[in-house]
Amino acid sequence: MTAPCAAPDGVPGRHAVPALAFAVTGAEPERFAAVPTLRFGLEITRTGGGPVRSVSLTTAIRIDVTRRRYDDRARRALAELFGLPEQWATTLRPLSWTRTTVVVPPFDDTTAVGLPVPCAHDTELAVTTYLRAVRDGEVPLDFLFSGTVFFQAPDGRLRTAQISWAEDAAYRLPATLWHDLVDRYSAGGPWLRLSRKTHDRLDAYRARQVLGTWDDAVGHLLDRAENRTAEVPATPGTAAARTTTGTTETTGAPWTT
């Protein structure tokens, strides 16, 4: 539904204001994109009013995390975002994914446009953490629409009307579609951002240990940390145990400053 904007010489008759309905019809990888991008198909139907001259359409996409079930592996992976499963009754909240704007060309009854959505693989983003945790089934998405409709009033003048944020559409994205797309761009490995200082320290450690790849260097560090922690059992809840554990993991390590 759209609402007409008032003009100095009066508001056009409501029968002339286009009423629009939206439906997401599918999703597919964007071909030849520089970064992993999904293109969602959007169908727009004029349900009332006159023909549309154009639409400046803004779409906000969010994940309604409450509209699906999660297995034990996914629950463990999502603890970082939502806490322990017994807390989910109060901690599960929709995750904002992105907002995009497209210009819709003129149409009379129905038209279709594509909504390109870049799929960041930065593991520090909450949406990326969620999508990596959900490896099967479907991801429940909500599309919220707003923007401006341009149309011709009965007096021949170009008029505008606003699209209410109440306009929305739902779509269930196959989780494997996101994973296959991101893995294609990242060669099957997640992307990890490091500060310059941490990068240089890790590079120096890799060279000292004569390790071939970054994966080898991180794996070597994790093996050492886990082995040292296992050698010094800690009693949870005591200051001495926390001190011992911290010393075991860091003191004397080649990368410690």
mmCIF file of C-alpha atoms in Angstrom:
data_model
loop_
_atom_site.group_PDB
_atom_site.id
_atom_site.type_symbol
_atom_site.label_atom_id
_atom_site.label_comp_id
_atom_site.label_asym_id
_atom_site.label_seq_id
_atom_site.Cartn_x
_atom_site.Cartn_y
_atom_site.Cartn_z
ATOM 1 C CA MET A 1 0.000 0.000 0.000
ATOM 2 C CA THR A 2 1.223 3.497 -0.767
ATOM 3 C CA ALA A 3 0.293 6.831 0.711
ATOM 4 C CA PRO A 4 0.080 9.962 -1.448
ATOM 5 C CA CYS A 5 2.261 12.977 -0.696
ATOM 6 C CA ALA A 6 0.460 16.284 -0.426
ATOM 7 C CA ALA A 7 1.189 18.926 -3.065
ATOM 8 C CA PRO A 8 0.657 22.691 -2.785
ATOM 9 C CA ASP A 9 -2.238 22.544 -5.219
ATOM 10 C CA GLY A 10 -3.923 19.607 -3.539
ATOM 11 C CA VAL A 11 -3.587 15.871 -3.087
ATOM 12 C CA PRO A 12 -4.336 13.593 -6.072
ATOM 13 C CA GLY A 13 -7.340 11.337 -5.767
ATOM 14 C CA ARG A 14 -6.535 8.156 -3.903
ATOM 15 C CA HIS A 15 -7.768 6.103 -6.862
ATOM 16 C CA ALA A 16 -4.797 7.407 -8.872
ATOM 17 C CA VAL A 17 -2.143 6.375 -6.347
ATOM 18 C CA PRO A 18 -0.646 2.982 -7.284
ATOM 19 C CA ALA A 19 -1.043 0.273 -4.646
ATOM 20 C CA LEU A 20 1.767 -2.260 -4.782
ATOM 21 C CA ALA A 21 2.260 -5.830 -3.566
ATOM 22 C CA PHE A 22 5.640 -7.577 -3.315
ATOM 23 C CA ALA A 23 6.744 -11.211 -3.547
ATOM 24 C CA VAL A 24 10.252 -12.707 -3.465
ATOM 25 C CA THR A 25 10.318 -15.399 -6.126
ATOM 26 C CA GLY A 26 13.771 -16.956 -5.762
ATOM 27 C CA ALA A 27 17.503 -16.512 -5.289
ATOM 28 C CA GLU A 28 20.558 -17.380 -7.349
ATOM 29 C CA PRO A 29 24.272 -16.513 -7.409
ATOM 30 C CA GLU A 30 25.106 -13.311 -9.259
ATOM 31 C CA ARG A 31 27.271 -14.187 -12.257
ATOM 32 C CA PHE A 32 30.651 -12.493 -12.737
ATOM 33 C CA ALA A 33 30.437 -10.547 -9.455
ATOM 34 C CA ALA A 34 33.720 -9.435 -7.879
ATOM 35 C CA VAL A 35 32.498 -10.538 -4.441
ATOM 36 C CA PRO A 36 30.055 -13.335 -3.542
ATOM 37 C CA THR A 37 26.609 -11.927 -4.303
ATOM 38 C CA LEU A 38 23.119 -13.385 -4.244
ATOM 39 C CA ARG A 39 20.458 -12.003 -6.561
ATOM 40 C CA PHE A 40 16.933 -12.254 -5.180
ATOM 41 C CA GLY A 41 14.087 -12.158 -7.664
ATOM 42 C CA LEU A 42 11.369 -9.674 -6.695
ATOM 43 C CA GLU A 43 7.943 -9.491 -8.333
ATOM 44 C CA ILE A 44 5.992 -6.240 -7.952
ATOM 45 C CA THR A 45 2.287 -6.181 -8.742
ATOM 46 C CA ARG A 46 0.074 -3.110 -9.036
ATOM 47 C CA THR A 47 -3.103 -3.968 -7.140
ATOM 48 C CA GLY A 48 -4.789 -0.585 -7.515
ATOM 49 C CA GLY A 49 -4.396 2.945 -8.809
ATOM 50 C CA GLY A 50 -2.838 4.011 -12.081
ATOM 51 C CA PRO A 51 0.275 2.894 -13.970
ATOM 52 C CA VAL A 52 3.684 3.332 -12.330
ATOM 53 C CA ARG A 53 6.214 5.682 -13.885
ATOM 54 C CA SER A 54 9.064 4.422 -11.677
ATOM 55 C CA VAL A 55 9.859 3.350 -8.134
ATOM 56 C CA SER A 56 12.848 4.164 -5.962
ATOM 57 C CA LEU A 57 12.661 1.025 -3.830
ATOM 58 C CA THR A 58 14.617 0.451 -0.623
ATOM 59 C CA THR A 59 14.643 -3.080 0.777
ATOM 60 C CA ALA A 60 15.825 -4.048 4.260
ATOM 61 C CA ILE A 61 16.566 -7.755 4.700
ATOM 62 C CA ARG A 62 16.692 -9.468 8.057
ATOM 63 C CA ILE A 63 16.882 -13.046 9.315
ATOM 64 C CA ASP A 64 14.006 -14.135 11.547
ATOM 65 C CA VAL A 65 15.987 -16.662 13.563
ATOM 66 C CA THR A 66 12.921 -17.883 15.484
ATOM 67 C CA ARG A 67 11.289 -19.428 12.394
ATOM 68 C CA ARG A 68 13.419 -22.566 12.220
ATOM 69 C CA ARG A 69 14.812 -25.364 14.405
ATOM 70 C CA TYR A 70 18.491 -25.949 15.209
ATOM 71 C CA ASP A 71 20.407 -29.169 15.810
ATOM 72 C CA ASP A 72 22.986 -29.580 18.585
ATOM 73 C CA ARG A 73 25.916 -28.556 16.384
ATOM 74 C CA ALA A 74 24.180 -25.353 15.310
ATOM 75 C CA ARG A 75 23.187 -24.568 18.915
ATOM 76 C CA ARG A 76 26.811 -24.779 20.002
ATOM 77 C CA ALA A 77 27.935 -22.579 17.121
ATOM 78 C CA LEU A 78 25.227 -19.987 17.866
ATOM 79 C CA ALA A 79 26.044 -19.706 21.576
ATOM 80 C CA GLU A 80 28.305 -16.738 20.745
ATOM 81 C CA LEU A 81 25.301 -14.821 19.384
ATOM 82 C CA PHE A 82 22.405 -15.954 21.566
ATOM 83 C CA GLY A 83 23.913 -17.590 24.655
ATOM 84 C CA LEU A 84 22.999 -21.038 25.935
ATOM 85 C CA PRO A 85 19.911 -22.717 24.411
ATOM 86 C CA GLU A 86 17.987 -22.409 27.680
ATOM 87 C CA GLN A 87 18.288 -18.610 27.285
ATOM 88 C CA TRP A 88 16.963 -18.518 23.745
ATOM 89 C CA ALA A 89 13.404 -17.765 24.775
ATOM 90 C CA THR A 90 14.570 -14.232 25.577
ATOM 91 C CA THR A 91 17.760 -13.816 23.520
ATOM 92 C CA LEU A 92 16.651 -14.853 20.022
ATOM 93 C CA ARG A 93 16.165 -11.679 17.999
ATOM 94 C CA PRO A 94 16.026 -11.006 14.235
ATOM 95 C CA LEU A 95 19.406 -10.242 12.667
ATOM 96 C CA SER A 96 19.677 -7.345 10.224
ATOM 97 C CA TRP A 97 21.435 -8.502 7.072
ATOM 98 C CA THR A 98 21.564 -5.596 4.652
ATOM 99 C CA ARG A 99 19.713 -2.735 2.994
ATOM 100 C CA THR A 100 19.704 -2.131 -0.741
ATOM 101 C CA THR A 101 18.080 0.366 -3.114
ATOM 102 C CA VAL A 102 17.064 -0.240 -6.729
ATOM 103 C CA VAL A 103 15.211 1.841 -9.313
ATOM 104 C CA VAL A 104 12.216 0.061 -10.835
ATOM 105 C CA PRO A 105 11.353 1.129 -14.413
ATOM 106 C CA PRO A 106 7.806 1.953 -15.580
ATOM 107 C CA PHE A 107 5.184 -0.795 -15.581
ATOM 108 C CA ASP A 108 1.408 -1.176 -15.809
ATOM 109 C CA ASP A 109 0.447 -4.364 -13.973
ATOM 110 C CA THR A 110 3.417 -6.533 -12.967
ATOM 111 C CA THR A 111 7.175 -6.322 -13.217
ATOM 112 C CA ALA A 112 10.194 -8.222 -11.948
ATOM 113 C CA VAL A 113 13.519 -6.864 -10.703
ATOM 114 C CA GLY A 114 16.632 -8.310 -9.115
ATOM 115 C CA LEU A 115 17.930 -7.410 -5.661
ATOM 116 C CA PRO A 116 21.713 -7.959 -5.510
ATOM 117 C CA VAL A 117 22.922 -8.737 -1.985
ATOM 118 C CA PRO A 118 26.676 -9.070 -1.303
ATOM 119 C CA CYS A 119 27.471 -12.003 1.005
ATOM 120 C CA ALA A 120 30.319 -10.928 3.266
ATOM 121 C CA HIS A 121 32.483 -13.723 4.624
ATOM 122 C CA ASP A 122 33.930 -11.649 7.481
ATOM 123 C CA THR A 123 33.587 -13.957 10.494
ATOM 124 C CA GLU A 124 33.322 -10.956 12.829
ATOM 125 C CA LEU A 125 29.846 -10.125 11.501
ATOM 126 C CA ALA A 126 26.867 -11.561 13.369
ATOM 127 C CA VAL A 127 25.055 -12.470 10.140
ATOM 128 C CA THR A 128 28.106 -14.366 8.870
ATOM 129 C CA THR A 129 28.424 -16.213 12.173
ATOM 130 C CA TYR A 130 24.768 -17.219 11.940
ATOM 131 C CA LEU A 131 24.899 -18.339 8.306
ATOM 132 C CA ARG A 132 28.053 -20.390 8.899
ATOM 133 C CA ALA A 133 26.348 -22.133 11.831
ATOM 134 C CA VAL A 134 23.260 -23.037 9.776
ATOM 135 C CA ARG A 135 24.531 -25.526 7.211
ATOM 136 C CA ASP A 136 21.320 -27.271 6.190
ATOM 137 C CA GLY A 137 17.627 -26.550 5.853
ATOM 138 C CA GLU A 138 16.442 -23.032 5.118
ATOM 139 C CA VAL A 139 17.196 -19.530 6.381
ATOM 140 C CA PRO A 140 13.965 -17.583 7.097
ATOM 141 C CA LEU A 141 14.247 -14.098 5.620
ATOM 142 C CA ASP A 142 12.014 -11.040 5.929
ATOM 143 C CA PHE A 143 12.088 -8.344 3.226
ATOM 144 C CA LEU A 144 10.836 -4.929 4.373
ATOM 145 C CA PHE A 145 10.093 -2.376 1.668
ATOM 146 C CA SER A 146 9.997 1.414 1.592
ATOM 147 C CA GLY A 147 10.673 4.143 -0.948
ATOM 148 C CA THR A 148 8.928 6.422 -3.399
ATOM 149 C CA VAL A 149 6.493 5.668 -6.225
ATOM 150 C CA PHE A 150 6.308 8.078 -9.164
ATOM 151 C CA PHE A 151 3.044 8.112 -11.098
ATOM 152 C CA GLN A 152 0.970 10.328 -13.361
ATOM 153 C CA ALA A 153 -2.076 11.929 -11.795
ATOM 154 C CA PRO A 154 -5.330 12.407 -13.747
ATOM 155 C CA ASP A 155 -4.352 16.045 -14.348
ATOM 156 C CA GLY A 156 -1.245 14.837 -16.197
ATOM 157 C CA ARG A 157 1.238 15.934 -13.563
ATOM 158 C CA LEU A 158 3.923 13.692 -12.127
ATOM 159 C CA ARG A 159 3.136 12.834 -8.515
ATOM 160 C CA THR A 160 4.831 10.839 -5.785
ATOM 161 C CA ALA A 161 3.644 8.545 -3.030
ATOM 162 C CA GLN A 162 5.543 6.858 -0.220
ATOM 163 C CA ILE A 163 5.728 3.104 0.303
ATOM 164 C CA SER A 164 5.016 2.214 3.900
ATOM 165 C CA TRP A 165 7.498 0.091 5.883
ATOM 166 C CA ALA A 166 4.499 -2.124 6.618
ATOM 167 C CA GLU A 167 4.986 -3.661 3.163
ATOM 168 C CA ASP A 168 6.953 -6.891 3.481
ATOM 169 C CA ALA A 169 7.526 -10.352 2.048
ATOM 170 C CA ALA A 170 8.998 -13.582 3.405
ATOM 171 C CA TYR A 171 11.377 -15.992 1.722
ATOM 172 C CA ARG A 172 13.153 -19.158 2.851
ATOM 173 C CA LEU A 173 16.692 -19.223 1.487
ATOM 174 C CA PRO A 174 18.311 -22.658 1.114
ATOM 175 C CA ALA A 175 21.305 -22.579 3.475
ATOM 176 C CA THR A 176 23.465 -24.567 1.055
ATOM 177 C CA LEU A 177 23.098 -21.821 -1.563
ATOM 178 C CA TRP A 178 24.915 -19.320 0.676
ATOM 179 C CA HIS A 179 27.607 -21.839 1.672
ATOM 180 C CA ASP A 180 28.298 -22.971 -1.889
ATOM 181 C CA LEU A 181 28.568 -19.373 -3.086
ATOM 182 C CA VAL A 182 30.910 -18.174 -0.321
ATOM 183 C CA ASP A 183 33.078 -21.309 -0.532
ATOM 184 C CA ARG A 184 33.480 -20.791 -4.265
ATOM 185 C CA TYR A 185 35.027 -17.367 -3.647
ATOM 186 C CA SER A 186 37.095 -18.362 -0.608
ATOM 187 C CA ALA A 187 38.345 -21.738 -1.888
ATOM 188 C CA GLY A 188 36.429 -23.540 0.865
ATOM 189 C CA GLY A 189 38.091 -21.681 3.740
ATOM 190 C CA PRO A 190 36.607 -18.913 5.914
ATOM 191 C CA TRP A 191 38.188 -15.474 5.813
ATOM 192 C CA LEU A 192 39.871 -14.210 9.000
ATOM 193 C CA ARG A 193 40.867 -10.573 9.465
ATOM 194 C CA LEU A 194 44.027 -9.805 11.461
ATOM 195 C CA SER A 195 45.612 -6.558 12.552
ATOM 196 C CA ARG A 196 48.951 -5.727 10.966
ATOM 197 C CA LYS A 197 50.725 -6.354 14.270
ATOM 198 C CA THR A 198 49.155 -9.813 14.722
ATOM 199 C CA HIS A 199 49.811 -10.686 11.089
ATOM 200 C CA ASP A 200 53.499 -9.819 11.416
ATOM 201 C CA ARG A 201 53.855 -11.810 14.633
ATOM 202 C CA LEU A 202 52.193 -14.829 13.065
ATOM 203 C CA ASP A 203 54.355 -14.520 9.961
ATOM 204 C CA ALA A 204 57.514 -14.392 12.097
ATOM 205 C CA TYR A 205 56.366 -17.476 14.025
ATOM 206 C CA ARG A 206 55.658 -19.341 10.780
ATOM 207 C CA ALA A 207 59.162 -18.543 9.499
ATOM 208 C CA ARG A 208 60.895 -19.564 12.765
ATOM 209 C CA GLN A 209 59.042 -22.875 12.864
ATOM 210 C CA VAL A 210 59.645 -23.475 9.124
ATOM 211 C CA LEU A 211 55.917 -23.942 8.483
ATOM 212 C CA GLY A 212 54.668 -23.814 4.917
ATOM 213 C CA THR A 213 51.252 -22.146 5.165
ATOM 214 C CA TRP A 214 49.251 -19.863 7.432
ATOM 215 C CA ASP A 215 46.967 -22.790 8.186
ATOM 216 C CA ASP A 216 50.002 -24.784 9.351
ATOM 217 C CA ALA A 217 51.115 -21.919 11.595
ATOM 218 C CA VAL A 218 47.735 -21.468 13.290
ATOM 219 C CA GLY A 219 47.288 -25.228 13.648
ATOM 220 C CA HIS A 220 50.739 -25.530 15.225
ATOM 221 C CA LEU A 221 49.919 -22.802 17.757
ATOM 222 C CA LEU A 222 46.578 -24.393 18.625
ATOM 223 C CA ASP A 223 48.180 -27.810 19.102
ATOM 224 C CA ARG A 224 50.784 -26.344 21.457
ATOM 225 C CA ALA A 225 48.192 -24.396 23.441
ATOM 226 C CA GLU A 226 45.902 -27.426 23.803
ATOM 227 C CA ASN A 227 48.762 -29.744 24.769
ATOM 228 C CA ARG A 228 50.084 -27.355 27.397
ATOM 229 C CA THR A 229 46.634 -26.803 28.863
ATOM 230 C CA ALA A 230 46.103 -30.567 29.087
ATOM 231 C CA GLU A 231 49.425 -30.977 30.921
ATOM 232 C CA VAL A 232 48.348 -28.603 33.724
ATOM 233 C CA PRO A 233 44.819 -29.532 34.887
ATOM 234 C CA ALA A 234 42.991 -26.521 36.255
ATOM 235 C CA THR A 235 40.336 -26.462 38.939
ATOM 236 C CA PRO A 236 37.538 -24.167 37.740
ATOM 237 C CA GLY A 237 36.597 -21.287 39.980
ATOM 238 C CA THR A 238 39.939 -20.650 41.712
ATOM 239 C CA ALA A 239 42.287 -17.757 41.116
ATOM 240 C CA ALA A 240 45.276 -20.111 41.114
ATOM 241 C CA ALA A 241 43.737 -22.238 38.387
ATOM 242 C CA ARG A 242 43.054 -19.203 36.214
ATOM 243 C CA THR A 243 46.621 -17.971 36.687
ATOM 244 C CA THR A 244 48.105 -21.389 35.897
ATOM 245 C CA THR A 245 45.994 -21.762 32.769
ATOM 246 C CA GLY A 246 46.943 -18.313 31.506
ATOM 247 C CA THR A 247 50.640 -18.941 32.126
ATOM 248 C CA THR A 248 50.500 -22.330 30.426
ATOM 249 C CA GLU A 249 48.945 -20.913 27.254
ATOM 250 C CA THR A 250 51.138 -17.850 26.746
ATOM 251 C CA THR A 251 54.365 -17.677 28.764
ATOM 252 C CA GLY A 252 57.399 -18.537 26.700
ATOM 253 C CA ALA A 253 55.472 -18.898 23.435
ATOM 254 C CA PRO A 254 57.440 -17.532 20.477
ATOM 255 C CA TRP A 255 54.689 -15.046 19.652
ATOM 256 C CA THR A 256 54.455 -13.539 23.174
ATOM 257 C CA THR A 257 55.554 -9.922 23.460
#
